[in-house]
XYZ file of C-alpha atoms in Angstrom:
487
model
C 27.340 25.000 -26.369
C 25.072 28.025 -26.887
C 23.933 26.601 -30.221
C 23.110 23.268 -28.605
C 21.110 24.961 -25.845
C 19.244 27.068 -28.406
C 18.427 23.979 -30.460
C 17.107 22.128 -27.425
C 14.931 25.082 -26.439
C 13.406 25.206 -29.914
C 12.170 21.604 -29.732
C 10.703 21.937 -26.234
C 6.924 22.515 -26.037
C 5.731 26.090 -25.667
C 3.079 25.098 -23.131
C 4.489 25.825 -19.653
C 3.366 22.571 -18.014
C 4.511 20.436 -20.936
C 7.778 22.371 -21.129
C 8.503 21.861 -17.429
C 7.746 18.152 -17.732
C 9.972 17.952 -20.815
C 12.910 19.579 -19.025
C 12.631 17.374 -15.944
C 11.934 14.289 -18.009
C 14.905 15.109 -20.222
C 17.231 15.199 -17.230
C 15.727 12.078 -15.695
C 15.728 10.196 -18.981
C 19.284 11.330 -19.679
C 20.366 10.007 -16.302
C 18.517 6.742 -16.770
C 19.862 6.357 -20.315
C 23.370 6.531 -18.903
C 22.584 3.804 -16.371
C 20.778 1.633 -18.909
C 23.660 2.086 -21.362
C 26.039 0.995 -18.607
C 23.864 -1.999 -17.647
C 25.052 -4.351 -20.459
C 28.623 -3.792 -19.272
C 27.700 -4.130 -15.597
C 25.953 -7.457 -16.231
C 29.153 -8.760 -17.798
C 31.432 -7.368 -15.076
C 29.257 -8.471 -12.154
C 27.219 -11.633 -11.646
C 23.536 -11.739 -10.554
C 24.534 -12.127 -6.890
C 26.457 -8.836 -7.018
C 23.510 -7.042 -8.630
C 21.325 -8.620 -5.950
C 23.568 -7.146 -3.253
C 23.233 -3.730 -4.879
C 19.443 -4.115 -4.947
C 19.331 -4.949 -1.233
C 21.651 -2.032 -0.414
C 19.495 0.378 -2.436
C 16.433 -0.969 -0.625
C 18.005 -0.258 2.789
C 19.094 3.183 1.609
C 15.655 4.045 0.234
C 13.738 2.801 3.267
C 15.978 4.868 5.535
C 16.121 8.076 3.515
C 12.416 8.300 2.631
C 11.447 8.830 6.284
C 14.584 10.622 7.444
C 13.012 14.097 7.057
C 9.577 12.947 8.285
C 8.242 14.135 4.892
C 8.559 17.798 5.790
C 10.656 18.288 2.659
C 7.795 17.446 0.260
C 5.868 20.423 1.676
C 8.514 22.984 0.702
C 6.817 23.937 -2.612
C 3.420 24.536 -0.942
C 3.716 27.769 1.184
C 3.061 31.042 -0.589
C 5.760 32.854 1.371
C 9.472 32.065 1.064
C 10.052 32.562 4.803
C 7.761 29.664 5.684
C 9.344 27.521 2.968
C 12.794 28.323 4.359
C 11.651 27.284 7.844
C 10.424 23.972 6.404
C 13.798 23.518 4.748
C 15.692 24.035 8.010
C 13.257 21.786 9.893
C 13.767 19.052 7.291
C 17.538 19.296 7.646
C 17.416 19.122 11.459
C 15.118 16.103 11.319
C 17.441 14.439 8.817
C 20.509 14.889 11.027
C 18.750 13.512 14.119
C 17.242 10.551 12.303
C 20.489 9.502 10.596
C 22.472 9.821 13.840
C 19.994 7.608 15.721
C 19.583 5.131 12.853
C 23.317 4.654 12.426
C 23.662 3.028 15.854
C 21.837 -0.292 15.194
C 23.219 -0.484 11.630
C 26.786 -0.308 12.918
C 26.320 -2.445 16.040
C 24.284 -5.258 14.476
C 25.566 -5.352 10.914
C 26.393 -9.085 11.059
C 22.895 -9.979 12.240
C 21.277 -7.707 9.645
C 23.319 -9.225 6.811
C 22.528 -12.764 8.003
C 18.809 -11.967 8.171
C 18.902 -10.921 4.527
C 20.778 -14.078 3.469
C 23.694 -11.910 2.347
C 26.694 -12.213 4.733
C 29.011 -10.390 2.328
C 27.005 -7.200 2.836
C 27.974 -6.921 6.515
C 31.278 -5.204 5.764
C 29.580 -2.470 3.738
C 26.570 -1.575 5.877
C 28.359 1.498 7.244
C 27.599 3.079 3.862
C 23.854 3.040 4.605
C 23.721 5.981 7.089
C 26.192 7.940 4.936
C 24.111 7.396 1.838
C 20.849 8.067 3.704
C 22.093 11.486 4.839
C 23.067 12.614 1.351
C 19.924 11.095 -0.203
C 17.794 12.995 2.307
C 19.732 16.217 1.758
C 19.310 15.863 -1.989
C 15.557 15.365 -1.529
C 15.342 18.622 0.461
C 17.236 20.520 -2.214
C 15.178 18.850 -4.942
C 11.909 20.166 -3.539
C 13.354 23.638 -3.050
C 14.412 23.595 -6.701
C 10.879 22.527 -7.664
C 9.508 25.447 -5.634
C 11.841 27.841 -7.407
C 10.957 26.166 -10.738
C 14.661 25.624 -11.301
C 13.930 22.649 -13.511
C 16.949 23.013 -15.786
C 19.580 22.844 -12.989
C 17.653 19.935 -11.486
C 17.749 18.095 -14.799
C 21.491 18.725 -15.179
C 22.112 17.388 -11.684
C 20.357 14.123 -12.452
C 22.536 13.589 -15.499
C 25.755 14.330 -13.588
C 24.678 11.963 -10.800
C 24.246 9.094 -13.221
C 27.537 9.829 -14.994
C 29.492 9.675 -11.747
C 27.622 6.585 -10.557
C 28.242 4.700 -13.803
C 31.905 5.724 -13.910
C 32.587 4.411 -10.410
C 30.619 1.201 -10.878
C 32.301 0.394 -14.184
C 35.804 1.576 -13.322
C 35.759 -0.027 -9.882
C 34.702 -3.487 -11.068
C 38.103 -5.041 -10.158
C 37.383 -4.105 -6.520
C 34.257 -6.267 -6.494
C 30.654 -5.412 -5.529
C 31.763 -2.626 -3.175
C 32.186 -0.435 -6.274
C 28.456 -0.815 -6.977
C 27.598 0.419 -3.483
C 30.114 3.277 -3.446
C 28.901 4.435 -6.850
C 25.316 4.543 -5.581
C 26.286 6.712 -2.603
C 28.552 8.937 -4.707
C 25.622 9.848 -6.955
C 23.701 11.267 -3.993
C 26.793 13.101 -2.751
C 27.356 14.739 -6.135
C 23.703 15.782 -6.431
C 23.687 17.270 -2.940
C 26.754 19.422 -3.519
C 25.596 20.528 -6.968
C 22.169 21.728 -5.851
C 23.473 22.832 -2.438
C 25.959 25.299 -3.864
C 23.253 26.822 -6.062
C 20.800 27.129 -3.176
C 23.330 28.667 -0.779
C 24.293 31.296 -3.321
C 20.682 32.252 -4.010
C 18.979 31.765 -0.636
C 21.640 32.028 2.072
C 20.200 35.251 3.530
C 16.709 33.763 3.661
C 17.923 30.635 5.427
C 19.970 32.612 7.961
C 16.854 34.618 8.832
C 14.990 31.512 10.045
C 14.441 31.551 13.811
C 13.532 28.720 16.238
C 10.034 30.202 16.519
C 9.601 29.883 12.752
C 10.666 26.238 12.864
C 8.278 25.487 15.738
C 5.439 27.237 13.866
C 5.791 25.153 10.687
C 6.211 21.962 12.743
C 2.840 22.646 14.380
C 1.155 23.760 11.173
C 2.217 20.700 9.206
C 2.013 18.134 11.982
C 0.115 15.721 9.710
C 3.303 15.150 7.757
C 5.160 13.100 10.395
C 1.948 11.569 11.741
C 0.439 10.388 8.458
C 2.464 11.134 5.330
C 5.628 9.526 6.689
C 3.879 6.191 7.114
C 2.311 6.471 3.678
C 5.699 7.192 2.092
C 7.316 4.347 4.039
C 4.644 1.889 2.884
C 5.025 3.093 -0.707
C 8.815 2.850 -0.676
C 8.729 -0.508 1.079
C 6.376 -1.786 -1.602
C 8.900 -0.804 -4.265
C 12.163 -1.771 -2.523
C 11.253 -4.511 -0.054
C 10.722 -7.188 -2.759
C 14.455 -7.521 -3.635
C 15.212 -7.992 0.059
C 12.515 -10.647 0.398
C 13.573 -12.449 -2.775
C 17.170 -12.480 -1.535
C 16.160 -13.803 1.881
C 13.530 -16.319 0.728
C 15.249 -17.546 -2.449
C 18.798 -16.301 -3.121
C 20.651 -13.085 -4.013
C 20.853 -14.104 -7.705
C 17.045 -14.057 -8.007
C 17.024 -10.640 -6.346
C 19.568 -9.519 -8.949
C 17.332 -10.718 -11.790
C 14.387 -8.827 -10.344
C 16.519 -5.721 -9.810
C 17.730 -5.697 -13.422
C 14.176 -6.047 -14.710
C 13.115 -3.094 -12.546
C 16.063 -0.974 -13.658
C 15.319 -1.437 -17.352
C 11.597 -0.900 -16.897
C 12.282 2.331 -15.005
C 13.481 4.090 -18.154
C 10.319 4.124 -20.293
C 7.739 3.655 -17.548
C 8.817 5.515 -14.414
C 11.141 8.353 -15.372
C 8.524 10.492 -17.096
C 6.100 9.757 -14.278
C 8.504 11.172 -11.685
C 9.099 14.304 -13.746
C 5.364 14.769 -14.280
C 4.727 14.228 -10.566
C 7.002 17.116 -9.603
C 5.278 19.529 -11.976
C 1.779 18.159 -11.291
C 2.299 18.580 -7.546
C 3.325 22.206 -8.090
C 0.213 22.944 -10.200
C -2.494 20.666 -8.779
C -3.211 22.830 -5.727
C -3.754 25.872 -7.951
C -5.943 23.852 -10.316
C -8.013 22.648 -7.348
C -8.576 26.216 -6.162
C -9.549 27.300 -9.680
C -11.927 24.378 -10.214
C -9.807 22.927 -13.022
C -8.545 19.799 -11.276
C -10.835 17.413 -13.175
C -9.544 18.551 -16.567
C -5.906 18.496 -15.424
C -6.124 14.942 -14.067
C -7.882 13.635 -17.171
C -5.368 15.299 -19.493
C -2.310 14.031 -17.602
C -3.696 10.485 -17.360
C -4.518 10.387 -21.067
C -1.093 11.633 -22.094
C 0.747 9.192 -19.834
C -1.371 6.288 -21.089
C -0.277 6.929 -24.676
C 3.366 7.239 -23.598
C 3.487 4.189 -21.347
C 1.508 1.638 -23.338
C 3.910 0.955 -26.296
C 7.025 0.021 -24.259
C 4.811 -1.999 -21.909
C 3.462 -4.077 -24.767
C 6.961 -4.389 -26.238
C 8.276 -5.961 -23.045
C 5.259 -8.248 -22.653
C 5.817 -9.607 -26.166
C 9.611 -9.800 -26.284
C 11.022 -9.439 -22.758
C 13.223 -12.578 -22.667
C 14.617 -11.931 -26.169
C 15.466 -8.313 -25.328
C 17.188 -9.142 -22.052
C 19.186 -12.132 -23.300
C 20.352 -10.208 -26.361
C 21.330 -7.025 -24.520
C 22.577 -8.295 -21.152
C 23.722 -11.825 -21.913
C 22.116 -15.251 -22.016
C 22.277 -15.727 -18.219
C 19.898 -12.772 -17.772
C 17.069 -14.264 -19.853
C 15.089 -14.977 -16.689
C 15.145 -11.255 -15.894
C 13.337 -10.718 -19.199
C 10.701 -13.253 -18.172
C 10.281 -11.329 -14.910
C 9.911 -8.117 -16.946
C 7.016 -9.632 -18.890
C 5.038 -9.930 -15.657
C 6.169 -6.628 -14.169
C 5.577 -4.426 -17.235
C 1.749 -4.082 -16.899
C 2.125 -3.116 -13.241
C 4.798 -0.536 -13.973
C 2.592 0.909 -16.719
C -0.022 1.521 -14.037
C 2.692 3.044 -11.826
C 3.407 5.509 -14.612
C -0.209 6.657 -14.950
C -0.995 6.717 -11.220
C 2.120 7.828 -9.326
C 2.102 11.449 -10.594
C -1.606 11.759 -9.830
C -1.184 10.353 -6.321
C -0.302 13.888 -5.245
C -4.083 14.294 -4.938
C -3.881 12.633 -1.526
C -1.953 15.712 -0.357
C -3.823 18.291 -2.462
C -7.248 17.083 -1.272
C -6.019 16.621 2.324
C -6.666 12.876 2.191
C -3.364 11.729 3.670
C -5.060 9.127 5.874
C -6.664 7.511 2.833
C -3.284 7.508 1.117
C -1.645 5.862 4.121
C -4.327 3.156 4.289
C -3.942 2.414 0.591
C -0.144 2.184 0.781
C -0.346 -0.060 3.849
C -2.811 -2.407 2.144
C -0.710 -2.495 -1.026
C 2.413 -3.346 0.985
C 0.604 -6.177 2.769
C -0.564 -7.635 -0.553
C 2.939 -7.433 -2.032
C 4.567 -9.145 0.934
C 1.870 -11.819 1.059
C 2.263 -12.581 -2.660
C 6.026 -13.065 -2.329
C 5.623 -15.319 0.717
C 2.983 -17.325 -1.173
C 5.463 -17.871 -4.008
C 8.148 -18.861 -1.496
C 5.731 -21.338 0.108
C 5.142 -22.871 -3.331
C 8.925 -22.841 -3.801
C 9.062 -21.200 -7.228
C 10.617 -17.764 -7.823
C 8.791 -17.326 -11.163
C 5.437 -17.977 -9.460
C 6.366 -15.489 -6.736
C 7.099 -12.816 -9.361
C 3.818 -13.546 -11.152
C 1.799 -13.329 -7.925
C 3.689 -10.178 -6.927
C 2.882 -8.541 -10.279
C -0.799 -9.522 -10.203
C -1.228 -8.213 -6.667
C 0.351 -4.911 -7.628
C -1.842 -4.612 -10.723
C -4.982 -4.938 -8.592
C -3.692 -2.358 -6.102
C -2.759 0.112 -8.836
C -6.144 -0.274 -10.533
C -7.854 0.496 -7.209
C -5.619 3.554 -6.779
C -6.400 4.779 -10.295
C -10.134 4.347 -9.717
C -9.932 6.436 -6.523
C -7.942 9.177 -8.271
C -10.389 9.414 -11.147
C -13.412 9.603 -8.868
C -11.794 11.974 -6.341
C -10.911 14.401 -9.130
C -14.526 14.480 -10.317
C -13.997 12.456 -13.496
C -16.191 9.651 -14.784
C -15.099 6.143 -15.703
C -14.699 7.168 -19.326
C -11.616 9.108 -18.220
C -9.956 5.705 -17.639
C -11.183 3.411 -20.379
C -11.243 5.797 -23.340
C -7.580 6.896 -23.229
C -6.517 3.374 -22.206
C -8.324 1.790 -25.160
C -6.934 4.392 -27.543
C -3.405 3.927 -26.180
C -3.687 0.133 -26.489
C -4.859 0.395 -30.095
C -1.895 2.613 -30.967
C 0.494 0.317 -29.086
C -0.745 -2.776 -30.977
C -0.056 -0.975 -34.229
C 3.392 0.269 -33.185
C 4.520 -3.069 -31.736
C 2.988 -5.147 -34.541
C 6.426 -6.118 -35.963
C 7.278 -7.826 -32.664
C 3.841 -9.425 -32.371
C 4.161 -10.917 -35.868
C 7.698 -12.129 -35.132
C 6.560 -13.805 -31.919
C 3.773 -15.546 -33.846
C 6.104 -16.784 -36.614
C 9.202 -17.656 -34.596
C 8.745 -19.452 -31.294
C 12.433 -19.968 -30.492
C 14.495 -17.216 -31.995
C 17.740 -18.603 -30.552
C 19.477 -19.456 -33.863
C 21.177 -16.804 -35.995
C 18.272 -16.202 -38.437
C 15.867 -16.055 -35.508
C 17.989 -13.508 -33.657
C 18.277 -11.358 -36.788
C 14.511 -11.459 -37.210
C 13.978 -10.332 -33.632
C 16.557 -7.543 -33.966
C 14.880 -6.269 -37.142
C 11.447 -6.375 -35.518
C 12.667 -4.628 -32.361
C 14.398 -1.909 -34.394
C 11.306 -1.299 -36.526
C 9.002 -1.138 -33.491
C 11.384 1.255 -31.703
C 11.459 3.613 -34.699
C 7.673 3.599 -34.949
C 7.384 4.400 -31.237
C 9.921 7.230 -31.567
C 7.871 8.765 -34.393
C 4.719 8.468 -32.293
C 6.412 10.125 -29.315
C 7.558 12.984 -31.511
C 3.956 13.525 -32.618
C 2.745 13.488 -29.004
C 5.389 16.059 -28.075
C 4.315 18.372 -30.864
C 0.667 17.879 -29.906
C 1.479 18.892 -26.320
C 2.569 22.308 -27.549
């Protein structure tokens, strides 16, 4: 084990920022790799309706947990003194307990009505898991931000891997029990993460937490009053924009369509979102310092350029070969999910390059602007789905949903670039360079798509497999170069 750890440390970048991102990204990617590796088995053990139920459950869990602490937990890394950070931690926990206790009442009393509203009656018997999962998801978020403050990136990365291992084990092993195993596995992942980080925090910071007094809690509540007044709404709009679509697709079309959309999102999360989340944690910790030192413009431009080169190749790969990839990996009945992925990939590329940098709304004290943007984006997303439902075509709804999100993300990116003091060249130059590299790396798939329109017979499938393998190897080599360059 010591030799393995030493080998991993040798390949990590020497640069502190890049090294921190690499550690967090490694844990996040490891966790997502486990879930993506389990996905081909899950899609054969469960049908699209079951995956749709999981997507709706995750949406309810996410919408509840993201506001349960009133966003006090995201402020934990900011204070210079540990005493104030500890007071924020205790305040976040108290808020979480109160919110979950109040929120559990309507979920338990009106579970039949809630399930009927979402066109998913089978979910009614499992809605009691929502407040349980929301509590542990909120607790894990508190501990996550304390770990970010302490720069305990390695334990945080390990926790994410262990969460995914437990989740996959329960969801795969519990398949004979039906879709309830999917829901229990999702909650169990949050439980495992909470206990893992919680034990570490209590051992290291128990004295500091015990020293927190009611006056300290009241002081930080007054000091950071913008968090519940503004940031909570912004986070709710953002989370609703990401998780409300499966609920709407289930209610307006059917749970199977929601399952297709959920699978497309899950697969896209690996190359396009995981690194963005890891970068966001480290960027948030360093952006305030960079702003004070007058180096924010350079930091934003550098992070955007790096993420553009990382996100563009898998985006182009999915645009070219989405249906072939999904039908080959997950089974022929999931081909439509690959068609959905073709539309969603450009938007999720923009999520990758903008979501880490969106911490500028907090760093520059522009929370109101962030809330307005998230509210407008949510309205556009909901309107696009309803427009597709009015037309009566799920594929059209997905296309409109993706196009609306692309426009919103482009507007967000433009604001970030200008607010950080950069010019427009900070967007188009790295984007054009990344696209040129991506066209070269994905050229085997582009040529295959031009030569073989069907690809459903045996020679066609072999051609697509060879092209996909070649493109993947080229991208891996390119990523290795980018990692070395980051040092």
